[in-house]
XYZ file of C-alpha atoms in Angstrom:
450
model
C -24.666 -30.371 65.070
C -28.458 -30.383 65.659
C -28.602 -26.626 64.929
C -26.773 -27.203 61.662
C -29.217 -29.931 60.645
C -32.177 -27.711 61.480
C -30.707 -24.887 59.379
C -30.289 -27.156 56.360
C -33.879 -28.341 56.823
C -35.175 -24.756 56.827
C -33.229 -23.887 53.651
C -34.547 -27.000 51.906
C -38.126 -26.029 52.832
C -37.680 -22.528 51.411
C -36.268 -23.882 48.126
C -39.182 -26.309 47.833
C -41.724 -23.501 48.330
C -39.982 -21.351 45.665
C -40.034 -24.236 43.205
C -43.755 -24.826 43.758
C -44.576 -21.119 43.352
C -42.563 -20.944 40.105
C -44.404 -23.955 38.728
C -47.804 -22.414 39.545
C -46.987 -18.962 38.066
C -48.481 -18.246 34.633
C -45.774 -17.920 31.947
C -45.873 -15.280 29.202
C -46.914 -16.794 25.898
C -44.079 -17.058 23.380
C -44.453 -14.815 20.371
C -44.851 -16.558 17.028
C -41.571 -17.311 15.272
C -42.709 -15.433 12.200
C -42.602 -12.155 14.115
C -38.821 -12.509 14.213
C -38.348 -11.621 17.887
C -35.206 -13.318 19.260
C -36.023 -15.659 22.119
C -32.946 -14.377 24.010
C -33.292 -10.700 23.157
C -31.875 -9.374 26.432
C -28.980 -11.841 26.409
C -28.105 -10.898 22.828
C -27.994 -7.264 23.814
C -25.625 -8.081 26.649
C -23.322 -9.992 24.299
C -23.366 -7.110 21.818
C -22.439 -4.683 24.573
C -19.418 -6.754 25.577
C -16.072 -5.560 24.273
C -14.700 -7.636 21.424
C -10.939 -7.861 20.876
C -9.620 -8.364 17.350
C -6.080 -9.425 16.510
C -4.127 -7.666 13.747
C -0.765 -8.883 12.407
C 1.509 -6.166 10.970
C 5.110 -5.826 9.834
C 7.613 -4.351 12.274
C 8.538 -1.753 9.639
C 5.036 -0.343 9.256
C 4.361 3.189 10.535
C 1.554 2.532 13.011
C 0.909 6.104 14.153
C -2.298 6.553 12.179
C -3.458 2.946 12.555
C -3.038 3.105 16.332
C -5.085 6.311 16.501
C -7.946 4.715 14.575
C -7.698 1.606 16.746
C -8.180 3.778 19.841
C -11.176 5.548 18.296
C -12.772 2.255 17.224
C -12.478 0.921 20.763
C -14.181 4.001 22.147
C -16.956 4.239 19.553
C -17.577 0.606 18.592
C -16.392 -1.170 21.737
C -14.053 -3.134 19.478
C -10.508 -3.380 20.785
C -7.550 -4.406 18.626
C -4.495 -6.309 19.755
C -1.599 -5.643 17.370
C 0.845 -8.494 16.785
C 4.234 -7.788 15.222
C 6.012 -9.889 12.594
C 9.264 -9.327 10.692
C 9.136 -7.640 7.306
C 10.174 -9.095 3.964
C 10.348 -12.774 3.089
C 10.688 -13.877 6.723
C 7.436 -12.158 7.629
C 5.656 -13.595 4.605
C 6.699 -17.097 5.636
C 5.306 -16.499 9.132
C 1.943 -15.456 7.683
C 1.806 -18.505 5.426
C 2.736 -20.836 8.294
C 0.063 -19.420 10.588
C -2.585 -19.603 7.886
C -1.655 -23.217 7.117
C -1.834 -24.138 10.803
C -5.204 -22.438 11.301
C -3.613 -20.042 13.796
C -4.208 -16.832 11.916
C -4.919 -13.449 13.428
C -8.356 -11.991 12.682
C -6.817 -9.424 10.339
C -3.603 -9.021 8.379
C -1.953 -5.866 7.090
C -0.100 -6.895 3.928
C 0.817 -5.805 0.412
C -1.704 -5.125 -2.297
C -0.907 -6.387 -5.773
C 1.031 -9.436 -6.902
C 2.301 -10.486 -3.462
C -1.277 -10.982 -2.284
C -1.498 -14.071 -4.477
C 1.306 -15.742 -2.511
C -1.016 -15.971 0.525
C -3.692 -17.952 -1.342
C -6.420 -15.406 -0.546
C -9.247 -17.448 -2.091
C -8.601 -20.158 0.483
C -7.636 -18.019 3.461
C -9.349 -14.633 3.327
C -12.937 -13.460 3.347
C -14.159 -11.927 0.036
C -15.823 -8.532 0.294
C -17.945 -8.588 -2.865
C -21.162 -8.740 -0.844
C -20.188 -5.729 1.244
C -20.865 -2.617 -0.859
C -20.554 -0.473 2.265
C -16.828 -1.161 1.782
C -16.166 -1.930 -1.872
C -18.343 0.815 -3.365
C -15.952 3.311 -1.803
C -12.827 1.932 -3.497
C -11.450 3.578 -6.621
C -11.191 1.254 -9.602
C -7.402 1.651 -9.681
C -7.131 0.336 -6.133
C -9.775 -2.332 -6.512
C -7.961 -4.122 -9.320
C -4.922 -4.615 -7.074
C -6.831 -6.627 -4.435
C -8.911 -8.809 -6.763
C -8.075 -12.502 -7.121
C -10.316 -14.804 -9.163
C -12.917 -12.052 -9.380
C -13.128 -11.619 -5.622
C -12.214 -8.458 -3.716
C -10.189 -9.109 -0.577
C -8.554 -5.903 0.664
C -9.383 -2.637 2.413
C -6.830 0.179 1.948
C -4.776 1.183 4.977
C -3.590 4.608 3.781
C -3.286 6.907 0.780
C -1.665 6.049 -2.521
C 1.820 7.196 -3.440
C 3.647 7.481 -6.718
C 6.925 6.780 -8.423
C 7.843 10.239 -9.666
C 10.539 12.895 -9.775
C 10.948 14.946 -6.630
C 12.486 18.327 -7.424
C 13.738 21.348 -5.506
C 11.264 24.115 -6.347
C 13.539 26.930 -5.176
C 16.326 25.854 -7.555
C 13.836 25.435 -10.396
C 12.716 29.026 -9.818
C 16.298 30.264 -9.515
C 17.296 28.664 -12.842
C 14.056 29.580 -14.610
C 13.070 25.955 -15.236
C 9.574 24.620 -15.819
C 8.200 21.125 -15.221
C 9.140 18.994 -18.275
C 6.467 17.348 -20.396
C 8.772 15.097 -22.422
C 11.897 13.094 -21.627
C 13.949 15.356 -23.911
C 12.755 18.411 -21.972
C 13.792 16.712 -18.742
C 17.270 16.049 -20.131
C 17.532 19.707 -21.176
C 16.664 20.770 -17.626
C 19.350 18.398 -16.373
C 21.943 20.019 -18.636
C 21.114 23.476 -17.275
C 21.329 22.225 -13.710
C 24.679 20.559 -14.382
C 25.988 23.798 -15.910
C 24.950 25.560 -12.685
C 27.296 23.249 -10.752
C 24.658 21.050 -9.127
C 23.809 17.352 -9.340
C 20.947 17.148 -11.798
C 19.836 13.654 -10.766
C 20.541 12.483 -7.226
C 21.472 8.813 -7.230
C 21.792 6.651 -4.099
C 23.069 3.196 -4.976
C 24.168 2.554 -1.371
C 20.429 2.098 -0.714
C 20.189 -0.237 -3.675
C 16.382 -0.382 -3.942
C 16.326 3.308 -4.887
C 18.057 2.478 -8.181
C 14.801 1.076 -9.624
C 12.668 4.193 -9.720
C 13.293 5.235 -13.326
C 12.453 1.720 -14.476
C 9.353 1.346 -12.318
C 8.031 4.899 -12.780
C 8.045 4.522 -16.553
C 5.176 2.042 -16.566
C 2.533 4.689 -17.231
C 4.335 5.494 -20.475
C 4.501 1.810 -21.420
C 0.788 1.294 -20.790
C -0.098 4.435 -22.734
C 1.608 3.000 -25.808
C 0.846 -0.682 -25.262
C -2.186 -1.334 -23.005
C -1.742 -5.109 -23.350
C 1.847 -5.205 -22.159
C 1.098 -6.158 -18.544
C -1.103 -9.105 -19.524
C 1.346 -10.315 -22.140
C 4.313 -9.858 -19.829
C 2.556 -11.774 -17.062
C 1.788 -14.701 -19.362
C 5.283 -14.811 -20.924
C 4.073 -13.498 -24.282
C 6.150 -10.319 -24.165
C 9.470 -9.201 -22.715
C 11.120 -5.943 -21.718
C 13.940 -6.516 -24.176
C 11.511 -7.317 -27.005
C 8.999 -4.512 -26.462
C 9.966 -1.175 -28.040
C 8.113 0.808 -25.367
C 9.112 -1.160 -22.266
C 12.822 -1.207 -23.081
C 12.951 2.611 -23.167
C 13.225 2.718 -19.382
C 16.646 1.064 -19.590
C 17.804 3.611 -22.160
C 16.483 6.418 -19.965
C 18.657 5.181 -17.112
C 21.639 5.176 -19.448
C 20.827 8.745 -20.580
C 21.373 9.905 -17.010
C 24.770 8.223 -16.854
C 25.876 9.373 -20.296
C 24.882 12.959 -19.514
C 27.030 13.007 -16.387
C 23.999 14.156 -14.439
C 24.518 12.115 -11.261
C 26.275 13.103 -8.063
C 29.916 11.892 -8.225
C 29.643 9.664 -5.142
C 26.472 7.887 -6.276
C 27.769 4.439 -5.276
C 28.258 5.534 -1.661
C 25.191 7.766 -1.318
C 22.367 6.522 0.888
C 18.702 7.462 0.814
C 19.157 9.692 3.856
C 22.043 11.590 2.282
C 20.115 11.881 -0.992
C 17.137 13.499 0.730
C 19.458 15.975 2.454
C 21.016 16.874 -0.911
C 17.564 17.468 -2.377
C 16.412 19.646 0.521
C 19.563 21.756 0.503
C 19.566 22.157 -3.291
C 22.905 20.424 -3.767
C 20.965 18.056 -6.004
C 17.805 19.088 -7.844
C 15.991 15.950 -9.043
C 15.493 12.680 -7.199
C 13.543 9.860 -8.919
C 11.764 8.509 -5.869
C 8.531 7.414 -4.220
C 6.448 10.331 -2.973
C 6.197 8.597 0.393
C 9.604 10.140 1.105
C 7.992 13.574 1.514
C 6.938 12.398 4.953
C 10.542 11.542 5.796
C 11.665 14.967 4.602
C 9.090 16.652 6.833
C 10.134 14.544 9.823
C 13.857 15.156 9.380
C 13.988 18.672 7.914
C 10.646 20.268 8.755
C 7.360 21.066 7.021
C 8.779 24.083 5.201
C 11.489 21.957 3.626
C 8.941 19.350 2.559
C 6.745 21.997 0.940
C 9.717 23.203 -1.115
C 9.886 19.806 -2.816
C 7.678 19.420 -5.865
C 6.521 16.314 -7.712
C 6.191 15.626 -11.429
C 5.517 12.437 -13.380
C 8.297 10.786 -15.344
C 7.622 12.015 -18.869
C 7.620 10.011 -22.068
C 7.497 11.174 -25.670
C 3.983 12.656 -25.786
C 3.629 16.092 -24.135
C -0.159 15.695 -24.207
C -0.154 12.430 -22.267
C 2.027 12.678 -19.188
C 0.886 10.472 -16.325
C 1.839 9.022 -12.960
C 2.726 5.470 -12.104
C 0.971 4.880 -8.795
C 1.736 2.591 -5.867
C -1.207 1.323 -3.885
C -1.285 1.216 -0.079
C -0.970 -1.968 1.928
C -4.339 -3.500 2.710
C -6.229 -5.155 5.527
C -7.297 -8.741 4.868
C -9.753 -10.752 6.975
C -9.226 -14.360 7.972
C -12.085 -16.411 6.582
C -12.417 -18.604 9.689
C -12.211 -15.793 12.234
C -14.904 -16.029 14.935
C -14.844 -12.221 15.024
C -15.376 -11.645 11.309
C -18.533 -9.554 11.774
C -16.689 -7.182 14.090
C -13.624 -7.037 11.853
C -15.796 -5.811 8.981
C -17.409 -3.160 11.197
C -13.904 -2.091 12.230
C -12.898 -1.807 8.567
C -15.997 0.235 7.725
C -15.078 2.701 10.471
C -11.446 2.781 9.297
C -12.375 4.106 5.817
C -15.227 6.334 7.010
C -14.912 10.120 6.838
C -14.142 10.124 10.544
C -11.517 7.412 10.168
C -9.791 9.205 7.295
C -9.778 12.441 9.261
C -8.080 10.703 12.171
C -5.605 9.108 9.775
C -4.677 12.441 8.187
C -4.198 14.046 11.603
C -1.498 11.523 12.446
C 0.032 10.789 9.068
C -0.182 13.181 6.149
C -1.110 11.520 2.866
C 1.708 10.836 0.400
C -0.699 10.825 -2.521
C -4.431 11.044 -3.150
C -6.641 8.636 -1.243
C -8.032 5.547 -2.967
C -11.426 6.108 -1.340
C -13.900 7.838 -3.644
C -14.663 11.417 -2.699
C -11.959 11.566 -0.027
C -10.301 14.972 -0.312
C -6.751 15.793 0.643
C -6.430 17.775 3.868
C -5.740 21.479 3.404
C -2.292 21.082 4.966
C -1.173 18.346 2.558
C 2.364 18.710 1.231
C 2.590 20.984 -1.817
C 4.135 18.187 -3.863
C 1.152 15.946 -3.144
C -1.190 18.683 -4.361
C 0.785 18.708 -7.630
C -0.255 15.082 -8.110
C -3.988 15.837 -8.111
C -4.310 16.890 -11.777
C -2.973 13.505 -12.875
C -5.616 11.727 -10.818
C -8.432 14.090 -11.746
C -7.749 13.654 -15.472
C -7.386 9.893 -15.225
C -3.708 9.943 -16.188
C -2.513 7.303 -13.748
C -1.585 3.637 -13.933
C -0.834 1.187 -11.122
C 2.812 0.151 -10.970
C 3.378 -3.051 -12.921
C 4.028 -5.059 -9.749
C 0.420 -4.453 -8.664
C -1.140 -5.949 -11.776
C 1.221 -8.800 -12.602
C 2.516 -11.743 -10.616
C 6.149 -11.227 -11.519
C 8.902 -8.751 -10.792
C 12.611 -9.432 -11.104
C 13.942 -10.012 -7.557
C 17.351 -8.752 -8.677
C 15.931 -5.589 -10.207
C 18.011 -3.201 -8.025
C 21.307 -4.777 -9.034
C 20.334 -4.851 -12.710
C 19.343 -1.172 -12.620
C 22.662 -0.304 -10.967
C 24.462 -2.066 -13.816
C 22.502 -0.037 -16.351
C 22.428 3.375 -14.718
C 25.993 2.993 -13.481
C 27.234 2.494 -17.032
C 28.435 -1.052 -16.354
C 26.349 -2.779 -19.005
C 24.502 -1.999 -22.239
C 20.780 -1.119 -21.758
C 19.572 -3.880 -24.053
C 21.699 -6.439 -22.263
C 20.308 -5.219 -18.933
C 16.765 -5.638 -20.246
C 17.601 -9.186 -21.307
C 19.097 -9.949 -17.886
C 15.962 -8.546 -16.276
C 13.745 -10.791 -18.431
C 15.784 -13.849 -17.412
C 15.472 -12.851 -13.755
C 11.696 -12.581 -14.111
C 11.527 -15.939 -15.884
C 13.415 -17.631 -13.054
C 11.000 -16.198 -10.487
C 7.917 -17.128 -12.534
C 9.067 -20.741 -12.804
C 9.707 -20.878 -9.070
C 6.141 -19.659 -8.504
C 4.797 -22.206 -10.998
C 2.964 -19.580 -13.027
C 1.000 -20.651 -16.076
C 2.748 -20.036 -19.391
C 6.269 -20.094 -18.002
């Protein structure tokens, strides 16, 4: 016990000597505050060098191959890791996002729709605006930018390339029958007649995957905007209707033209998307009104050669000198306003849309349309159909799909289009039903003017 006491006494003496020496040592004078040198410079550097982990909430249906590759690169280069959280898709997933935002339990970043659905998340309250970050926003094309603006504030960063609502066509059959890409709706119908006479389905229809029934309606928006630039604003504010607008209602009559011409595959009610793509690849069917994103599915299921045999043209209207694409914008990344990691999330986003980030993205997931980042070129191995889309973009003949620039879209649109294109109801009546469906949704959302 005495030895232990002596040891404690020795330690105490040493500590006392060290304290006295420290007190007598001259300290370095602090630099004036105006010189801007951080008082904890070394500590700050250590904190900066520590790995930061961001959280990202995505839908379980999202193809993460390219995102995961960029996440890995960002961790290596920026020392910023990303933990991906999975939510359900559709309305269930949207409710989860809203609940987490309301409870203050949001992830640092969200991957979610651009366009009208963004407004349902109250971005002004919940997400960080990017207007003061030109390193991001100056890279966005104007067409994309308008789909992530709410109350004059820019909220989103694009996650992938654009894609379009267009007509996929079998190039080998077109060559075999001596057909050329149509520039008017009448020319398209004439091509359909020749294809039907050759014993093939001119227009592949897949009502068993009901959402696919909408493409003629949705892809016609470029033609509506070309004739009536104010339609979207008036439609959104309940000042115009599909059934009342001479240009908008044409889409319903176009669907009926396909039915009346007998151009569809006989089993259209039982045909699924997967079967429809197989028909297109094998030339059993020649046209498929569809989103160009399906070229990736064709490549995955039938090979690159098959995908490159599928061409893309815009749904034509009446003017052969003004044929343009209706374009869908990619989902976007949004940044939780109260995130403690906001600074790092923005650095992550800047890397994501950098030349290096886009190169990584293209190596894992081929673009299904031109990028919405200025100056970003398509990779040389892009699908041939995607290359056919470039002239529309380069000449400015594109318009965002209506759902990206309005707050309303009929939730029962697929069923209404099936009624029209399946010959079950008159086109004008279908347009009126669609308008009533939109009105019901707008009132549920409490939109002004409804």
